[in-house]
Amino acid sequence: MLKIAFDKSYRHPLDEKHRFPMIKYELIPEQLIRENTCNDSNFFIPGCIEDKNVLTTHEETYYRKLCDLKLTPKEARPIGFPMSKSLIKREKLISQGTIECVSNSLKNGVSMNIAGGTHHAFRDRAEAFCMLNDQAIGANFLLENNLASKILIIDLDVHQGNGTASIFKLDNRVFTISFHGKKNYPFHKEKSNIDVEFDDDTGDIEYLKKMDAVIPNIIDEFQPNFIFYLSGVDILKNDRLGRLGVSIDGCKKRDEIILNLCKRNNIPLQISMGGGYSHDLKNIIEAHSNTFRLAQEIYF
Ligand SMILES: [Zn+2]
């Protein structure tokens, strides 16, 4: 059965300014249940994360300061959210969601987190709505527990996975791929194992051609025994923060390529949602829902 990490607190009770991007975390499960793609038994509420599972990935001083709300204003400003205990609790819950997903992926082939994809979190600092890097934490959980030895992280959010690239820069057990908009944030990019940069307004044909040219070869060469996929839908044409021009159909084909590759090669897959900030909320929900629909279709 498809297991999906979700808790009501994923939609953090933020002020009006931050409400818009967060509401999708409530609407995606609603949509999936309404249309019968999922039912209540597909969803699970993550438990409490153990500090040791964060400290595989994040520096202790930073983590303590974050938990105790003791980041200096200069350290907290790049996050972009007002800091609060409940915000940190939510962030920890999401990371635990990804940890619990990986066990489900090992068992069922695929598992998904309704949120996550916090790829701008570095070992020792937070950036752009990301404080704890859920997929890096999930990857280190697998390595620490000898559940996987070669991990591929495929980050197709429109923004470069700078935190993830930096965390695994010196770790050859983890191979990082990031496809992103050349002119999109972050303006200083880190070095992933493979970075593919797109010009503004890149559409379906060019995007999907590049995927076909790069990703199957990496899987053949690196031979991962676990894959993380960050399926941000901020590659869509009308995204407020993205600069690419991919259609909803193209975005669905993108997900289909990744899911089929993992299924065909029998490699367990964890998916976190990442960004999606289109003016039209319907587009965001539709594009994210497609990822879940495809997982159900292809795996179950
Ligand atoms: Zn993004």
CSV table of C-alpha atoms and ligand atoms in Angstrom, one decimal:
chain,number,residue,atom,x,y,z
A,1,MET,CA,0.0,0.0,0.0
A,2,LEU,CA,1.2,3.6,-0.7
A,3,LYS,CA,2.1,5.1,2.6
A,4,ILE,CA,2.1,8.9,2.8
A,5,ALA,CA,3.5,11.0,5.7
A,6,PHE,CA,1.1,13.8,6.7
A,7,ASP,CA,0.0,15.6,9.8
A,8,LYS,CA,-2.5,18.5,10.1
A,9,SER,CA,0.4,20.7,11.5
A,10,TYR,CA,2.0,20.5,8.1
A,11,ARG,CA,-0.2,23.4,7.4
A,12,HIS,CA,1.4,25.7,9.9
A,13,PRO,CA,-0.9,28.4,11.4
A,14,LEU,CA,1.0,31.2,9.9
A,15,ASP,CA,0.0,34.8,9.5
A,16,GLU,CA,-1.8,36.0,6.3
A,17,LYS,CA,1.5,36.7,4.5
A,18,HIS,CA,2.6,33.1,4.7
A,19,ARG,CA,-0.7,31.4,4.5
A,20,PHE,CA,-0.9,31.0,0.7
A,21,PRO,CA,2.0,28.6,0.1
A,22,MET,CA,1.2,26.5,3.1
A,23,ILE,CA,-2.5,25.8,2.4
A,24,LYS,CA,-1.5,23.2,-0.3
A,25,TYR,CA,-0.4,20.8,2.5
A,26,GLU,CA,-4.0,20.6,3.6
A,27,LEU,CA,-5.6,20.6,0.1
A,28,ILE,CA,-3.5,17.8,-1.4
A,29,PRO,CA,-4.7,15.1,0.9
A,30,GLU,CA,-8.2,16.4,0.7
A,31,GLN,CA,-8.1,16.2,-3.1
A,32,LEU,CA,-6.6,12.7,-3.1
A,33,ILE,CA,-9.3,11.4,-0.8
A,34,ARG,CA,-12.1,13.1,-2.6
A,35,GLU,CA,-11.1,11.6,-5.9
A,36,ASN,CA,-10.5,8.2,-4.4
A,37,THR,CA,-6.8,8.1,-5.3
A,38,CYS,CA,-6.2,7.5,-1.6
A,39,ASN,CA,-8.1,6.8,1.6
A,40,ASP,CA,-7.4,7.5,5.2
A,41,SER,CA,-5.3,4.3,5.6
A,42,ASN,CA,-2.7,5.6,3.1
A,43,PHE,CA,-1.8,8.4,5.5
A,44,PHE,CA,0.4,8.1,8.6
A,45,ILE,CA,1.3,10.7,11.2
A,46,PRO,CA,5.1,10.8,11.8
A,47,GLY,CA,6.3,10.3,15.3
A,48,CYS,CA,9.0,12.4,17.2
A,49,ILE,CA,12.4,12.6,15.6
A,50,GLU,CA,15.4,11.4,17.7
A,51,ASP,CA,18.1,14.0,18.0
A,52,LYS,CA,20.7,11.5,16.9
A,53,ASN,CA,18.9,11.2,13.5
A,54,VAL,CA,19.2,14.9,13.0
A,55,LEU,CA,22.8,15.1,14.1
A,56,THR,CA,23.9,12.7,11.3
A,57,THR,CA,23.2,15.7,9.0
A,58,HIS,CA,23.2,18.9,11.0
A,59,GLU,CA,25.8,20.5,13.2
A,60,GLU,CA,24.9,20.3,16.9
A,61,THR,CA,25.3,23.9,17.8
A,62,TYR,CA,23.1,25.0,15.0
A,63,TYR,CA,20.5,22.4,15.8
A,64,ARG,CA,20.4,23.3,19.5
A,65,LYS,CA,20.0,27.0,18.7
A,66,LEU,CA,17.2,26.3,16.2
A,67,CYS,CA,15.3,24.1,18.8
A,68,ASP,CA,15.8,26.7,21.6
A,69,LEU,CA,14.8,29.6,19.3
A,70,LYS,CA,18.2,31.1,19.9
A,71,LEU,CA,19.3,31.8,16.3
A,72,THR,CA,20.4,35.4,16.0
A,73,PRO,CA,18.2,37.7,13.9
A,74,LYS,CA,20.9,37.5,11.2
A,75,GLU,CA,20.8,33.7,11.3
A,76,ALA,CA,17.0,33.5,11.3
A,77,ARG,CA,16.3,36.1,8.6
A,78,PRO,CA,17.2,33.9,5.6
A,79,ILE,CA,14.5,31.4,6.7
A,80,GLY,CA,11.7,33.8,5.7
A,81,PHE,CA,9.2,32.5,8.3
A,82,PRO,CA,8.6,34.0,11.8
A,83,MET,CA,10.3,31.7,14.2
A,84,SER,CA,8.2,29.8,16.8
A,85,LYS,CA,8.2,26.6,18.7
A,86,SER,CA,5.4,25.2,16.6
A,87,LEU,CA,7.3,26.0,13.4
A,88,ILE,CA,10.3,24.0,14.7
A,89,LYS,CA,8.1,21.1,15.8
A,90,ARG,CA,6.6,21.0,12.3
A,91,GLU,CA,10.0,21.0,10.7
A,92,LYS,CA,11.1,18.0,12.9
A,93,LEU,CA,7.9,16.2,12.1
A,94,ILE,CA,8.4,16.5,8.4
A,95,SER,CA,12.0,15.1,8.7
A,96,GLN,CA,10.7,12.2,10.8
A,97,GLY,CA,8.0,11.7,8.1
A,98,THR,CA,10.8,11.2,5.5
A,99,ILE,CA,12.7,8.8,7.9
A,100,GLU,CA,9.5,6.7,8.3
A,101,CYS,CA,8.9,6.9,4.6
A,102,VAL,CA,12.2,5.2,3.8
A,103,SER,CA,11.2,2.1,5.7
A,104,ASN,CA,7.9,2.1,3.8
A,105,SER,CA,9.8,2.5,0.5
A,106,LEU,CA,12.1,-0.4,1.3
A,107,LYS,CA,9.0,-2.5,1.9
A,108,ASN,CA,6.6,-1.2,-0.8
A,109,GLY,CA,8.9,0.3,-3.4
A,110,VAL,CA,7.7,3.9,-3.0
A,111,SER,CA,6.6,6.2,-0.2
A,112,MET,CA,5.8,9.9,-0.1
A,113,ASN,CA,5.8,12.9,2.2
A,114,ILE,CA,3.1,15.5,1.7
A,115,ALA,CA,5.7,18.1,2.6
A,116,GLY,CA,9.5,18.0,2.8
A,117,GLY,CA,12.0,18.7,0.1
A,118,THR,CA,13.7,21.2,2.4
A,119,HIS,CA,16.8,21.2,0.2
A,120,HIS,CA,18.0,24.7,1.1
A,121,ALA,CA,18.9,23.6,4.7
A,122,PHE,CA,22.7,23.3,5.1
A,123,ARG,CA,24.6,21.4,7.7
A,124,ASP,CA,24.9,24.5,9.9
A,125,ARG,CA,22.4,27.0,8.7
A,126,ALA,CA,18.9,27.6,7.5
A,127,GLU,CA,17.8,29.2,4.3
A,128,ALA,CA,14.6,29.9,2.2
A,129,PHE,CA,11.9,28.2,4.4
A,130,CYS,CA,14.3,25.2,5.0
A,131,MET,CA,15.7,24.5,8.5
A,132,LEU,CA,16.3,20.7,8.5
A,133,ASN,CA,17.1,18.9,5.3
A,134,ASP,CA,14.6,16.0,5.3
A,135,GLN,CA,15.9,14.0,2.4
A,136,ALA,CA,19.5,14.4,3.6
A,137,ILE,CA,18.4,13.2,7.0
A,138,GLY,CA,16.6,10.3,5.4
A,139,ALA,CA,19.7,9.4,3.3
A,140,ASN,CA,22.0,9.5,6.4
A,141,PHE,CA,19.4,7.4,8.3
A,142,LEU,CA,19.7,4.7,5.6
A,143,LEU,CA,23.5,4.9,5.6
A,144,GLU,CA,23.8,4.8,9.4
A,145,ASN,CA,21.6,1.8,9.6
A,146,ASN,CA,23.2,-0.1,6.7
A,147,LEU,CA,19.9,0.0,4.9
A,148,ALA,CA,21.4,1.4,1.7
A,149,SER,CA,25.0,2.0,0.6
A,150,LYS,CA,24.6,4.0,-2.6
A,151,ILE,CA,22.0,6.7,-2.7
A,152,LEU,CA,20.9,8.9,-5.5
A,153,ILE,CA,19.1,12.2,-4.8
A,154,ILE,CA,17.2,13.6,-7.8
A,155,ASP,CA,16.2,17.1,-7.2
A,156,LEU,CA,13.8,18.5,-9.9
A,157,ASP,CA,12.5,21.5,-7.9
A,158,VAL,CA,13.1,24.7,-9.9
A,159,HIS,CA,15.5,25.9,-7.3
A,160,GLN,CA,19.0,24.3,-6.9
A,161,GLY,CA,19.3,21.8,-4.1
A,162,ASN,CA,22.2,23.9,-2.6
A,163,GLY,CA,21.9,22.6,1.0
A,164,THR,CA,21.8,19.0,-0.2
A,165,ALA,CA,24.7,19.4,-2.6
A,166,SER,CA,26.8,21.0,0.2
A,167,ILE,CA,25.9,18.4,2.8
A,168,PHE,CA,27.1,15.5,0.5
A,169,LYS,CA,29.9,17.3,-1.2
A,170,LEU,CA,32.5,15.0,0.3
A,171,ASP,CA,30.4,11.9,0.6
A,172,ASN,CA,30.8,9.6,-2.4
A,173,ARG,CA,28.1,7.2,-1.1
A,174,VAL,CA,25.5,9.9,-2.1
A,175,PHE,CA,25.2,11.2,-5.7
A,176,THR,CA,23.3,14.5,-6.1
A,177,ILE,CA,21.5,15.6,-9.3
A,178,SER,CA,19.8,19.0,-9.5
A,179,PHE,CA,17.8,20.3,-12.4
A,180,HIS,CA,17.0,24.0,-11.9
A,181,GLY,CA,16.5,27.4,-13.4
A,182,LYS,CA,19.8,29.2,-14.1
A,183,LYS,CA,18.4,32.5,-13.0
A,184,ASN,CA,16.4,31.2,-10.1
A,185,TYR,CA,17.4,31.4,-6.4
A,186,PRO,CA,19.9,30.5,-5.0
A,187,PHE,CA,22.1,33.1,-6.9
A,188,HIS,CA,25.2,31.5,-5.6
A,189,LYS,CA,24.9,27.8,-6.5
A,190,GLU,CA,26.7,24.9,-4.8
A,191,LYS,CA,28.2,22.1,-6.8
A,192,SER,CA,26.0,19.0,-7.0
A,193,ASN,CA,27.5,15.9,-8.7
A,194,ILE,CA,25.4,16.9,-11.7
A,195,ASP,CA,23.8,20.3,-12.2
A,196,VAL,CA,21.6,20.9,-15.2
A,197,GLU,CA,20.6,24.6,-15.6
A,198,PHE,CA,17.8,25.8,-17.7
A,199,ASP,CA,17.1,29.2,-19.3
A,200,ASP,CA,14.0,31.1,-18.5
A,201,ASP,CA,10.8,29.8,-20.0
A,202,THR,CA,12.3,26.3,-20.8
A,203,GLY,CA,9.3,24.2,-21.9
A,204,ASP,CA,8.3,20.5,-21.8
A,205,ILE,CA,10.3,19.2,-24.8
A,206,GLU,CA,13.7,20.6,-23.8
A,207,TYR,CA,13.1,19.7,-20.1
A,208,LEU,CA,12.1,16.1,-20.8
A,209,LYS,CA,14.8,15.6,-23.4
A,210,LYS,CA,17.4,16.6,-20.9
A,211,MET,CA,16.0,14.2,-18.3
A,212,ASP,CA,16.1,11.3,-20.8
A,213,ALA,CA,19.7,12.2,-21.7
A,214,VAL,CA,21.0,12.4,-18.1
A,215,ILE,CA,19.0,10.4,-15.5
A,216,PRO,CA,18.9,6.8,-16.9
A,217,ASN,CA,22.7,6.9,-17.6
A,218,ILE,CA,23.4,8.0,-14.0
A,219,ILE,CA,21.3,5.2,-12.6
A,220,ASP,CA,23.2,2.7,-14.9
A,221,GLU,CA,26.6,4.0,-13.9
A,222,PHE,CA,26.1,4.8,-10.2
A,223,GLN,CA,23.8,1.8,-9.5
A,224,PRO,CA,22.0,3.3,-6.5
A,225,ASN,CA,20.2,1.0,-4.1
A,226,PHE,CA,17.9,3.9,-2.9
A,227,ILE,CA,16.6,7.0,-4.7
A,228,PHE,CA,15.2,10.2,-3.2
A,229,TYR,CA,13.1,12.4,-5.5
A,230,LEU,CA,12.2,16.0,-4.9
A,231,SER,CA,9.2,16.6,-7.0
A,232,GLY,CA,8.8,20.4,-6.7
A,233,VAL,CA,6.1,21.8,-9.1
A,234,ASP,CA,7.6,25.3,-9.2
A,235,ILE,CA,8.8,24.4,-12.7
A,236,LEU,CA,5.3,25.2,-13.9
A,237,LYS,CA,4.8,28.0,-16.4
A,238,ASN,CA,2.9,30.4,-14.0
A,239,ASP,CA,4.9,29.8,-10.9
A,240,ARG,CA,5.4,33.0,-8.9
A,241,LEU,CA,9.0,32.0,-7.9
A,242,GLY,CA,10.0,29.8,-10.8
A,243,ARG,CA,11.2,31.0,-14.2
A,244,LEU,CA,10.6,27.9,-16.3
A,245,GLY,CA,7.7,27.2,-18.7
A,246,VAL,CA,6.8,23.5,-18.1
A,247,SER,CA,3.1,22.6,-18.5
A,248,ILE,CA,1.1,20.5,-16.1
A,249,ASP,CA,1.3,17.6,-18.6
A,250,GLY,CA,5.0,18.0,-18.9
A,251,CYS,CA,5.3,18.0,-15.1
A,252,LYS,CA,3.3,14.8,-15.0
A,253,LYS,CA,5.6,13.2,-17.7
A,254,ARG,CA,8.6,14.2,-15.6
A,255,ASP,CA,7.2,12.3,-12.6
A,256,GLU,CA,6.3,9.4,-14.7
A,257,ILE,CA,9.8,9.1,-16.0
A,258,ILE,CA,11.3,9.0,-12.5
A,259,LEU,CA,8.6,6.6,-11.1
A,260,ASN,CA,9.0,4.2,-14.1
A,261,LEU,CA,12.8,4.2,-13.9
A,262,CYS,CA,12.7,3.3,-10.2
A,263,LYS,CA,10.1,0.7,-10.6
A,264,ARG,CA,11.8,-0.9,-13.6
A,265,ASN,CA,15.2,-1.0,-11.9
A,266,ASN,CA,13.6,-2.2,-8.7
A,267,ILE,CA,15.1,0.7,-6.6
A,268,PRO,CA,13.2,1.9,-3.6
A,269,LEU,CA,12.0,5.5,-3.9
A,270,GLN,CA,11.1,8.2,-1.5
A,271,ILE,CA,9.4,11.4,-2.7
A,272,SER,CA,9.1,14.8,-1.0
A,273,MET,CA,6.9,17.5,-2.5
A,274,GLY,CA,9.1,20.6,-2.4
A,275,GLY,CA,8.0,23.9,-4.0
A,276,GLY,CA,5.0,25.0,-5.9
A,277,TYR,CA,3.8,28.7,-5.8
A,278,SER,CA,1.7,29.2,-8.8
A,279,HIS,CA,-0.9,32.0,-8.6
A,280,ASP,CA,-3.5,29.4,-9.4
A,281,LEU,CA,-3.8,27.1,-6.4
A,282,LYS,CA,-5.7,24.6,-8.6
A,283,ASN,CA,-2.6,24.2,-10.8
A,284,ILE,CA,-0.4,23.4,-7.8
A,285,ILE,CA,-2.8,20.9,-6.3
A,286,GLU,CA,-3.3,19.2,-9.7
A,287,ALA,CA,0.4,18.9,-10.4
A,288,HIS,CA,1.2,17.6,-6.9
A,289,SER,CA,-1.7,15.2,-7.0
A,290,ASN,CA,-0.4,13.8,-10.3
A,291,THR,CA,2.7,12.5,-8.5
A,292,PHE,CA,0.5,10.6,-6.0
A,293,ARG,CA,-1.9,9.3,-8.8
A,294,LEU,CA,1.1,8.0,-10.8
A,295,ALA,CA,2.6,6.3,-7.7
A,296,GLN,CA,-0.7,4.5,-7.2
A,297,GLU,CA,-1.0,3.6,-10.9
A,298,ILE,CA,2.6,2.4,-11.4
A,299,TYR,CA,3.2,0.6,-8.1
A,300,PHE,CA,-0.1,-0.7,-6.7
B,1,ZN,ZN,11.6,25.5,-5.2
